[in-house]
Every structure is written in C-alpha cells, then in structure tokens.
mmCIF file of N, CA and C in Angstrom:
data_model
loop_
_atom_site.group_PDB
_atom_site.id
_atom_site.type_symbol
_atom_site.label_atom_id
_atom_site.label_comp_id
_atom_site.label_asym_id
_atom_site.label_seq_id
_atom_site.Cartn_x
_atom_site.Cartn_y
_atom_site.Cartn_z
ATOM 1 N N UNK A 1 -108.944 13.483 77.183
ATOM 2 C CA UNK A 1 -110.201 12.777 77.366
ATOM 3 C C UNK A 1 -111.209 13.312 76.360
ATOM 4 N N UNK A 2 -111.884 12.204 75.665
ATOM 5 C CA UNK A 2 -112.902 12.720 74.539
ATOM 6 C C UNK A 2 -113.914 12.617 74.630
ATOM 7 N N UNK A 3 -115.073 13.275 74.975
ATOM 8 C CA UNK A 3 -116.415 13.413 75.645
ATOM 9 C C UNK A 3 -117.473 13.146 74.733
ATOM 10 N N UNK A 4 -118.570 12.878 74.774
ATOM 11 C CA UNK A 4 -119.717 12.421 73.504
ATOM 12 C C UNK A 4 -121.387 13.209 74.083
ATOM 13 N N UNK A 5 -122.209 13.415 73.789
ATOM 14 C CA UNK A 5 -123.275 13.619 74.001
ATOM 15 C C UNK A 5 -124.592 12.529 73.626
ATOM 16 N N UNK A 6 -124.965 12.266 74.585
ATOM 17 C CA UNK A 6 -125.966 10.920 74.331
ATOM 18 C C UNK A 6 -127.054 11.471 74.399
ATOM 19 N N UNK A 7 -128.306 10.729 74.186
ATOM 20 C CA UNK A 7 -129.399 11.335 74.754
ATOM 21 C C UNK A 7 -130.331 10.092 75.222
ATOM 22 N N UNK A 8 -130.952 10.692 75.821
ATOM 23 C CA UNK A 8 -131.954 9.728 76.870
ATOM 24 C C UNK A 8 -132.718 10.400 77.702
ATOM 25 N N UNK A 9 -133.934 9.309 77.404
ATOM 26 C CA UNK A 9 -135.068 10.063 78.197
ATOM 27 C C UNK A 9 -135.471 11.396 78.235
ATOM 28 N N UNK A 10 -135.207 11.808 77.085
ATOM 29 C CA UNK A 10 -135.671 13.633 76.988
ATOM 30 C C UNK A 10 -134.303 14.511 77.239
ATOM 31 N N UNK A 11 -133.490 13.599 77.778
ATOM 32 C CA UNK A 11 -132.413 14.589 78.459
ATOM 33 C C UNK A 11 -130.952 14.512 77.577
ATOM 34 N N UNK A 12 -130.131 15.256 77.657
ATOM 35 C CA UNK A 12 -129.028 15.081 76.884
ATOM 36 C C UNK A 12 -127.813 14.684 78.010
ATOM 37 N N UNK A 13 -127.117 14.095 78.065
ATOM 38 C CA UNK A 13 -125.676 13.616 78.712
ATOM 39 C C UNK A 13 -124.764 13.550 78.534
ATOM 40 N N UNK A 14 -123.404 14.764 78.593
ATOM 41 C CA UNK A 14 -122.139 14.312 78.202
ATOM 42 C C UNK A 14 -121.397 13.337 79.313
ATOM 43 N N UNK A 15 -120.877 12.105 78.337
ATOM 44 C CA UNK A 15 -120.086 11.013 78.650
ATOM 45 C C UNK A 15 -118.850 10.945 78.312
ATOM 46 N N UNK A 16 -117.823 10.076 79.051
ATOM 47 C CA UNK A 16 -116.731 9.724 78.441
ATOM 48 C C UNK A 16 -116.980 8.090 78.646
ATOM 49 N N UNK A 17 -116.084 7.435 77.450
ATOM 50 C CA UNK A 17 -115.948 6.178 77.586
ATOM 51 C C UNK A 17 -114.404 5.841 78.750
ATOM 52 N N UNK A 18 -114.599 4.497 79.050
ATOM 53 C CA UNK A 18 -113.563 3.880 79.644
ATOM 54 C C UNK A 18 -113.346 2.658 79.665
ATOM 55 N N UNK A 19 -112.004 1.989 79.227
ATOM 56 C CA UNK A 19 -112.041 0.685 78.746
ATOM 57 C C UNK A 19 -111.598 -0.308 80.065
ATOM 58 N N UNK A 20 -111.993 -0.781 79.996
ATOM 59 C CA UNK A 20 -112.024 -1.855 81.809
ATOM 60 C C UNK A 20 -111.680 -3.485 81.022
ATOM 61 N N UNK A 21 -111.949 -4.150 82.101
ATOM 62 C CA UNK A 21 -111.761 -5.989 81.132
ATOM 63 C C UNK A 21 -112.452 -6.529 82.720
ATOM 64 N N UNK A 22 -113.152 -7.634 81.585
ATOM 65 C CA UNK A 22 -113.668 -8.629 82.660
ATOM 66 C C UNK A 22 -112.498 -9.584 83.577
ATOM 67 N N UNK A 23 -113.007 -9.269 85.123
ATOM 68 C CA UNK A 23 -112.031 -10.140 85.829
ATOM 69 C C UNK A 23 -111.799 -11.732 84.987
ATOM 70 N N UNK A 24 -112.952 -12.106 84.693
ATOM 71 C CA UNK A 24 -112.988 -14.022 84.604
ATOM 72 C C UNK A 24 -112.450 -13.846 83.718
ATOM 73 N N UNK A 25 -112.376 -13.046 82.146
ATOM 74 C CA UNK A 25 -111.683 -13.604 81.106
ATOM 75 C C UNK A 25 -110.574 -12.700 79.942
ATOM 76 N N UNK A 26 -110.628 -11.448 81.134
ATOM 77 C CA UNK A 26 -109.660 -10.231 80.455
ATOM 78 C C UNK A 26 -110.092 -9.674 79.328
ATOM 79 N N UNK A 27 -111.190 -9.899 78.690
ATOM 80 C CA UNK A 27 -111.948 -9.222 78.025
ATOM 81 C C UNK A 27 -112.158 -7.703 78.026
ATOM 82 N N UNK A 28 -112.471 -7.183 76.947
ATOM 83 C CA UNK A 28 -112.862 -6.101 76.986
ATOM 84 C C UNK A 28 -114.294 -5.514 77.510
ATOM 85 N N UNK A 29 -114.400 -4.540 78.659
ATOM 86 C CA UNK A 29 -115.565 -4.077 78.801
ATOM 87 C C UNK A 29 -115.300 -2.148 78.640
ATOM 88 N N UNK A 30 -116.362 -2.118 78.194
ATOM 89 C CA UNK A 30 -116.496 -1.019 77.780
ATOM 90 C C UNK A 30 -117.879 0.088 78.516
ATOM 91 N N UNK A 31 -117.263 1.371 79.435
ATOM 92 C CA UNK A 31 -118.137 1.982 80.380
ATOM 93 C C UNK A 31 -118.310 3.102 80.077
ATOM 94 N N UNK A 32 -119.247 3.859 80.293
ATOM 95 C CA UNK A 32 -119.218 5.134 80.072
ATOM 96 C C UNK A 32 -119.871 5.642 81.139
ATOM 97 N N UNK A 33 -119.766 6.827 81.388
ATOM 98 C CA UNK A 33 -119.414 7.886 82.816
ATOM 99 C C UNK A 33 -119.947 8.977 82.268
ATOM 100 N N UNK A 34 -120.747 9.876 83.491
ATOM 101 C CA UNK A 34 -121.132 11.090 83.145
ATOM 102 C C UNK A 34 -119.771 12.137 83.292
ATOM 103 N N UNK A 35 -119.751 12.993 82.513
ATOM 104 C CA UNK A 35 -119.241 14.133 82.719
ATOM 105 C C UNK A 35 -119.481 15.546 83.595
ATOM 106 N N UNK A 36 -119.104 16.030 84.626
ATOM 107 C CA UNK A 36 -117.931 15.801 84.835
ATOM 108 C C UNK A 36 -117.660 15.008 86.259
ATOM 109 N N UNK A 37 -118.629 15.032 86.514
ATOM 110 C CA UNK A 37 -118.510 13.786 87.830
ATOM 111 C C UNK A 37 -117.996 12.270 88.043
ATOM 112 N N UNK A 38 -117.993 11.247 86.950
ATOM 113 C CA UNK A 38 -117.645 10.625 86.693
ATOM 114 C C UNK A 38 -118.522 9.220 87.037
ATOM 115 N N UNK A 39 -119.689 9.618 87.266
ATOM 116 C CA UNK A 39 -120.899 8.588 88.009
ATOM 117 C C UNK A 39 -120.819 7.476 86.696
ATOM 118 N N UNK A 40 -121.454 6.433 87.115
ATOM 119 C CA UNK A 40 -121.217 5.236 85.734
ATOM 120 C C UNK A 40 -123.067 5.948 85.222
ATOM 121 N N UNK A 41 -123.059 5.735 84.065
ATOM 122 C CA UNK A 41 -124.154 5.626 83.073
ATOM 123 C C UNK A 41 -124.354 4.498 82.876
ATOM 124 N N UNK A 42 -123.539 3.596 81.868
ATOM 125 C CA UNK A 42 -123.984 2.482 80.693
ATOM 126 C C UNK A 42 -122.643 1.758 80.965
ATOM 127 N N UNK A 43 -122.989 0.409 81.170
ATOM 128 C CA UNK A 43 -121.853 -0.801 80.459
ATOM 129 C C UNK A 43 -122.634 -1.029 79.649
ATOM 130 N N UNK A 44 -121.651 -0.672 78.773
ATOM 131 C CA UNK A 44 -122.280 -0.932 76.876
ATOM 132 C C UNK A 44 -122.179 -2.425 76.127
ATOM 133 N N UNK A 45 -121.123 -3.089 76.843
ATOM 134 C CA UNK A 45 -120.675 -4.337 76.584
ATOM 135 C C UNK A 45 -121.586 -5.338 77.430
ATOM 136 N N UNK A 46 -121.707 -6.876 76.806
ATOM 137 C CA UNK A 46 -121.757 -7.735 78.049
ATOM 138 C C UNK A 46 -120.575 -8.988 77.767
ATOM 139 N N UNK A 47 -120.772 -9.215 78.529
ATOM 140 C CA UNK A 47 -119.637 -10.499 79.662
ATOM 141 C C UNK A 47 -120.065 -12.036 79.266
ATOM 142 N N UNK A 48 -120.589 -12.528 77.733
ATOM 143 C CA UNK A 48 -121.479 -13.741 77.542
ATOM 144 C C UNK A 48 -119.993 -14.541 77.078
ATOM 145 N N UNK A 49 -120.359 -15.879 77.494
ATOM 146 C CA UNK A 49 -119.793 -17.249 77.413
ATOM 147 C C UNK A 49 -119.930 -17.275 76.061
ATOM 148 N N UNK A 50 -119.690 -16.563 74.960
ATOM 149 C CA UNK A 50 -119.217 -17.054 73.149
ATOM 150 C C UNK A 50 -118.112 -16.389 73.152
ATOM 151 N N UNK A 51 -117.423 -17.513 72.034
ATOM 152 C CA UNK A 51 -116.559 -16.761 71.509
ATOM 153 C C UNK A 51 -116.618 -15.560 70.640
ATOM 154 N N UNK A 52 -115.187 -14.710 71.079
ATOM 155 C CA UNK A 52 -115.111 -13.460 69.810
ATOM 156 C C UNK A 52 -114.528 -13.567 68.898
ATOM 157 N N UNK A 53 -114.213 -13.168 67.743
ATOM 158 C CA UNK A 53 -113.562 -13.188 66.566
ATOM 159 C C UNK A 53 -112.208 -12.729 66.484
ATOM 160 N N UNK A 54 -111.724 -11.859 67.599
ATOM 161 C CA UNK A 54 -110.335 -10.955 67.386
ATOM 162 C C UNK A 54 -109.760 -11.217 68.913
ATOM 163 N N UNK A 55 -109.085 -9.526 68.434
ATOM 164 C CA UNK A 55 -108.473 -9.387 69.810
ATOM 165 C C UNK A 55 -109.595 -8.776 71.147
ATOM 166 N N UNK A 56 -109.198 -10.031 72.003
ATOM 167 C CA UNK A 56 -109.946 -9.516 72.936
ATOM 168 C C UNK A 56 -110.120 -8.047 73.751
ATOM 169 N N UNK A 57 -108.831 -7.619 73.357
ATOM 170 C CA UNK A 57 -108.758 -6.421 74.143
ATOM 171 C C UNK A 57 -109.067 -5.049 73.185
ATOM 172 N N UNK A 58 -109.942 -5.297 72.036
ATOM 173 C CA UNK A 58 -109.858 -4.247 71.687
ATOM 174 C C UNK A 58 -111.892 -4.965 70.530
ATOM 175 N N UNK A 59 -112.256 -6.095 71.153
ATOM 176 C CA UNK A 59 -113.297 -6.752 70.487
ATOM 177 C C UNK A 59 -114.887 -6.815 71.674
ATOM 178 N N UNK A 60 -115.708 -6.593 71.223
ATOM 179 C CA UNK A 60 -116.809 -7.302 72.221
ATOM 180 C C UNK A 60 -118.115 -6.938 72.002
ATOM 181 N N UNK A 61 -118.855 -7.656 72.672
ATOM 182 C CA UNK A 61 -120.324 -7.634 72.031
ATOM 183 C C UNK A 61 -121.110 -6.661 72.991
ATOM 184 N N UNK A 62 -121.914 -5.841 72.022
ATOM 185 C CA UNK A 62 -122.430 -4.358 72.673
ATOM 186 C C UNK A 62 -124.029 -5.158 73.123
ATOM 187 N N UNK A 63 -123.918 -4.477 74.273
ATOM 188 C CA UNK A 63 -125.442 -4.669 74.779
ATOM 189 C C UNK A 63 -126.376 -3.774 74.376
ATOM 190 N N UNK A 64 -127.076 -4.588 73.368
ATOM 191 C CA UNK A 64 -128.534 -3.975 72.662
ATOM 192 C C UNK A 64 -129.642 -4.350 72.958
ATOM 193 N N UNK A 65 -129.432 -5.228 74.239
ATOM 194 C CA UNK A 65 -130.751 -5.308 75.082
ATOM 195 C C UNK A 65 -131.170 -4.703 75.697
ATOM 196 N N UNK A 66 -130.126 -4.270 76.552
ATOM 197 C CA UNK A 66 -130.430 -3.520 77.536
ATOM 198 C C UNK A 66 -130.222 -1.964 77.470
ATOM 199 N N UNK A 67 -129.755 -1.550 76.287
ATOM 200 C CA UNK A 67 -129.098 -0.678 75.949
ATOM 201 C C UNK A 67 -129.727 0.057 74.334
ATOM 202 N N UNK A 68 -130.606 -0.663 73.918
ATOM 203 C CA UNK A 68 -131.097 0.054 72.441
ATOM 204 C C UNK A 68 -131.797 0.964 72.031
ATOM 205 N N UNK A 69 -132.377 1.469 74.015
ATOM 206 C CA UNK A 69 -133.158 2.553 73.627
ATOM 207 C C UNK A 69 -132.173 3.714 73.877
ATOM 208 N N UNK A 70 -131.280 3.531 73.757
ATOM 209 C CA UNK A 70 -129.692 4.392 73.825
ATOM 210 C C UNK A 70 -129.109 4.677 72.209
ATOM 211 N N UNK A 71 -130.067 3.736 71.537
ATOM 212 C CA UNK A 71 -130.210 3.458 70.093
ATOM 213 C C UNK A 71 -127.979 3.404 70.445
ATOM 214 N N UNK A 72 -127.722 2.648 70.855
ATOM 215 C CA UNK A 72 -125.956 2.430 71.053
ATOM 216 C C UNK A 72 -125.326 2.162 70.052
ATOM 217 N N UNK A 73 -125.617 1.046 69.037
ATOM 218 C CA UNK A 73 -125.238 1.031 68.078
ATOM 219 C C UNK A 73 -125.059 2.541 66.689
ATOM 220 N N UNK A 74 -125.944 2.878 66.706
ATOM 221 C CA UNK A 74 -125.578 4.019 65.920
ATOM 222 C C UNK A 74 -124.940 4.838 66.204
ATOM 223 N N UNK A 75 -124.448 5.508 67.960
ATOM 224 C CA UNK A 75 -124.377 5.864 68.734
ATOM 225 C C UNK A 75 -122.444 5.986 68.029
ATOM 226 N N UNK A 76 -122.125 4.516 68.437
ATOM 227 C CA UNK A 76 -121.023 3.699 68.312
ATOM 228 C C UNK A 76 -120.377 4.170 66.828
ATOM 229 N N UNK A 77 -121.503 3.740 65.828
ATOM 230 C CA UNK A 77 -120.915 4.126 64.252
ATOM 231 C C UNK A 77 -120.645 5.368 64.200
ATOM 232 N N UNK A 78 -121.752 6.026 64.373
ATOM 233 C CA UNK A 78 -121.591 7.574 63.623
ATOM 234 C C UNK A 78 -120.207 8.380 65.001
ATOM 235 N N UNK A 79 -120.461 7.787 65.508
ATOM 236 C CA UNK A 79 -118.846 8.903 66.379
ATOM 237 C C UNK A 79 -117.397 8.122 65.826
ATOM 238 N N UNK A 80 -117.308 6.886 64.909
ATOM 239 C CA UNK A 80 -116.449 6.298 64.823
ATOM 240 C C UNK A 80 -115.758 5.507 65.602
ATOM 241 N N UNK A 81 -116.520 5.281 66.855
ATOM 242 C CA UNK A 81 -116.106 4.530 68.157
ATOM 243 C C UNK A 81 -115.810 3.336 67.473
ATOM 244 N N UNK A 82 -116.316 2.569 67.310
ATOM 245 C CA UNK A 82 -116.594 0.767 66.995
ATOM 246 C C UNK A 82 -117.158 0.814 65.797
ATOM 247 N N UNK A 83 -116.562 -0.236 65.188
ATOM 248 C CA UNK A 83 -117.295 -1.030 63.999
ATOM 249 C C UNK A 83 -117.750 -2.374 64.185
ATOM 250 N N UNK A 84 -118.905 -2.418 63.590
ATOM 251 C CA UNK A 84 -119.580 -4.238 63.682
ATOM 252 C C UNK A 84 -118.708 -5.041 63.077
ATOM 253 N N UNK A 85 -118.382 -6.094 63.426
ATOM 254 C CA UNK A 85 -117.937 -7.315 62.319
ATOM 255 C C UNK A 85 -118.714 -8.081 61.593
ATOM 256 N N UNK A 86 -119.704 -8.348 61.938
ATOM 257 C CA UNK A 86 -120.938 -8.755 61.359
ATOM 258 C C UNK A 86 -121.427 -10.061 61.346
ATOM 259 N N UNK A 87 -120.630 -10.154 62.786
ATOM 260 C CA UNK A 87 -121.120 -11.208 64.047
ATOM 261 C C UNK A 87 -121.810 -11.174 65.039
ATOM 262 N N UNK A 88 -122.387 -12.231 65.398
ATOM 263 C CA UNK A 88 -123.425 -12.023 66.899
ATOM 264 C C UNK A 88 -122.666 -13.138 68.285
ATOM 265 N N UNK A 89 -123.352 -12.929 68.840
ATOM 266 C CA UNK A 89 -123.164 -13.649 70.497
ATOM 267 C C UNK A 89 -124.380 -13.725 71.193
ATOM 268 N N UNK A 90 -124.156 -15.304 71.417
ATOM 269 C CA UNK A 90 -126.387 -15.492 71.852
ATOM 270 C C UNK A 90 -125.725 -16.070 73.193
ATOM 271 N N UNK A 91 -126.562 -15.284 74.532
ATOM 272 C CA UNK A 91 -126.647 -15.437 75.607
ATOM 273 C C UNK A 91 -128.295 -15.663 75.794
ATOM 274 N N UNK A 92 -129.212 -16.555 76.536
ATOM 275 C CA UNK A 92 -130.042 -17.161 76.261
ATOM 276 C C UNK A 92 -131.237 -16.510 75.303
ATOM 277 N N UNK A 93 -131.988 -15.889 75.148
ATOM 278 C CA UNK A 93 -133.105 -15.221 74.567
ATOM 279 C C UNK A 93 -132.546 -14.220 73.381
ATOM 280 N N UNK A 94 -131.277 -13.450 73.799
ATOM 281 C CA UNK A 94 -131.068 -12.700 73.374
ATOM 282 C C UNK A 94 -129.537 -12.981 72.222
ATOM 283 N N UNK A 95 -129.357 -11.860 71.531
ATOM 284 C CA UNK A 95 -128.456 -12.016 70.445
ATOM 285 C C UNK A 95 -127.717 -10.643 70.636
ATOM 286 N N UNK A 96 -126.156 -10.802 70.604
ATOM 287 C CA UNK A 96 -125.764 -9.551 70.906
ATOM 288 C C UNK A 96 -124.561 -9.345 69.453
ATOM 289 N N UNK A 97 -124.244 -7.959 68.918
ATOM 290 C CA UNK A 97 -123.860 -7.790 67.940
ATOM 291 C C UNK A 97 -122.293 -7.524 68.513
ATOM 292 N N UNK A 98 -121.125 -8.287 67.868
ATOM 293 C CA UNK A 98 -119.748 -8.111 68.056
ATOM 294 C C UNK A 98 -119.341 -6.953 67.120
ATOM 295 N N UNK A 99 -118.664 -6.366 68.274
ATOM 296 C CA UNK A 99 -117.735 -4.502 67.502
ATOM 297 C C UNK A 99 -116.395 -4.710 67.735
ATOM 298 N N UNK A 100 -115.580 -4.461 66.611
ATOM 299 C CA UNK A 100 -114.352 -3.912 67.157
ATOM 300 C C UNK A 100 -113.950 -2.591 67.432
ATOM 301 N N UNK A 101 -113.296 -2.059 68.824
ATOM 302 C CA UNK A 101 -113.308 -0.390 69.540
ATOM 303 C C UNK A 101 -112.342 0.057 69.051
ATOM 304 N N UNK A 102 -112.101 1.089 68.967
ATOM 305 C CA UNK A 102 -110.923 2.387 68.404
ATOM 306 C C UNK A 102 -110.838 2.552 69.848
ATOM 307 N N UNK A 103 -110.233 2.437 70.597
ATOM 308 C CA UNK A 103 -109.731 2.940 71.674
ATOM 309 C C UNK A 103 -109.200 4.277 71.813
ATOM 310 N N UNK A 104 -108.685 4.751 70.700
ATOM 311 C CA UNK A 104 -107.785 6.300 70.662
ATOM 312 C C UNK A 104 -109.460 6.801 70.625
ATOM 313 N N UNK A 105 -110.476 6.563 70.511
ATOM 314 C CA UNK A 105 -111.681 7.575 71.191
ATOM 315 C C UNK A 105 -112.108 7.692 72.043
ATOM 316 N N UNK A 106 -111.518 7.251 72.717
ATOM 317 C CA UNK A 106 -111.471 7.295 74.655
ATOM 318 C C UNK A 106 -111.291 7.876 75.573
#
C-alpha cells in the first residue's frame, strides 16, 4: 500500500488511494482514505453522464470543483498518479478535467 501526504486546511494528511467503479456504469472511481484508520477523505472523481476517451477502468474525470482547494490536480501530476488527456466533461455549470490513473500507485 502506497501512502501520499495531502494538505488541507492548515493540516497535513496521510492518505491512501482506492480504486472502486460506479455501480450504474463500471466506471472508474477513485477514493482516498485517511491513514491509518481508513475513514474516507475525498472522492476525487465524479460520476457525470459524458463520455470518456479510454478505458474506463483505468480513465475519469477528477473533481475540481469540489476538490481544488485540495489543489488535486497537481496533487495527481507531481506524485505521478494520473495524467490529463486534455479533455473535459461538463456536468451542468461546471467542467471537469479527464485523467488517465496508474493504478500500480495505489
């Protein structure tokens, strides 16, 4: 298991990721958990009605709405987790950026 350090709100948090899939469409969702308890933190992913570009099980669009003061995206690059494709996914107001996951960082 490969652990990460986030930060938020003043505070620092070691996490692990965990790869899950949406019941409705087997998709990839992507969770992360405090260490060592295992409490949920962040679904980093969301669950929007667009299409993705790849494989679903290893593709999906990171929530940077709800999630950017997690600054996630950089979060994502600089540990080598996910790369952008340099696609989006618009669920009403909002625009969400498609990653493909390295799973072996999990």
């Amino acid at each position: 298991m490969k652990t990460y350090n986030i930060k938020c709100f003043g505070d620092t948090y070691e996490i692990k990721l965990i790869a899950k899939t949406y019941m409705n469409n087997g998709r990839l969702a992507v969770q992360e958990l405090t260490v060592p308890d295992g409490e949920p933190f962040a679904t980093i992913t969301v669950n929007i009605n667009y299409p993705i570009s790849g494989d679903k099980t290893v593709t999906a669009f990171v929530d940077t709405n709800n999630y950017g003061f997690l600054k996630i995206e950089k979060f994502l690059q600089d540990n080598q987790i996910a790369k952008p494709t340099g696609r989006f996914g618009e669920s009403g107001y909002c625009t969400y950026p498609e990653y493909i996951f390295d799973l072996t960082k999990f």
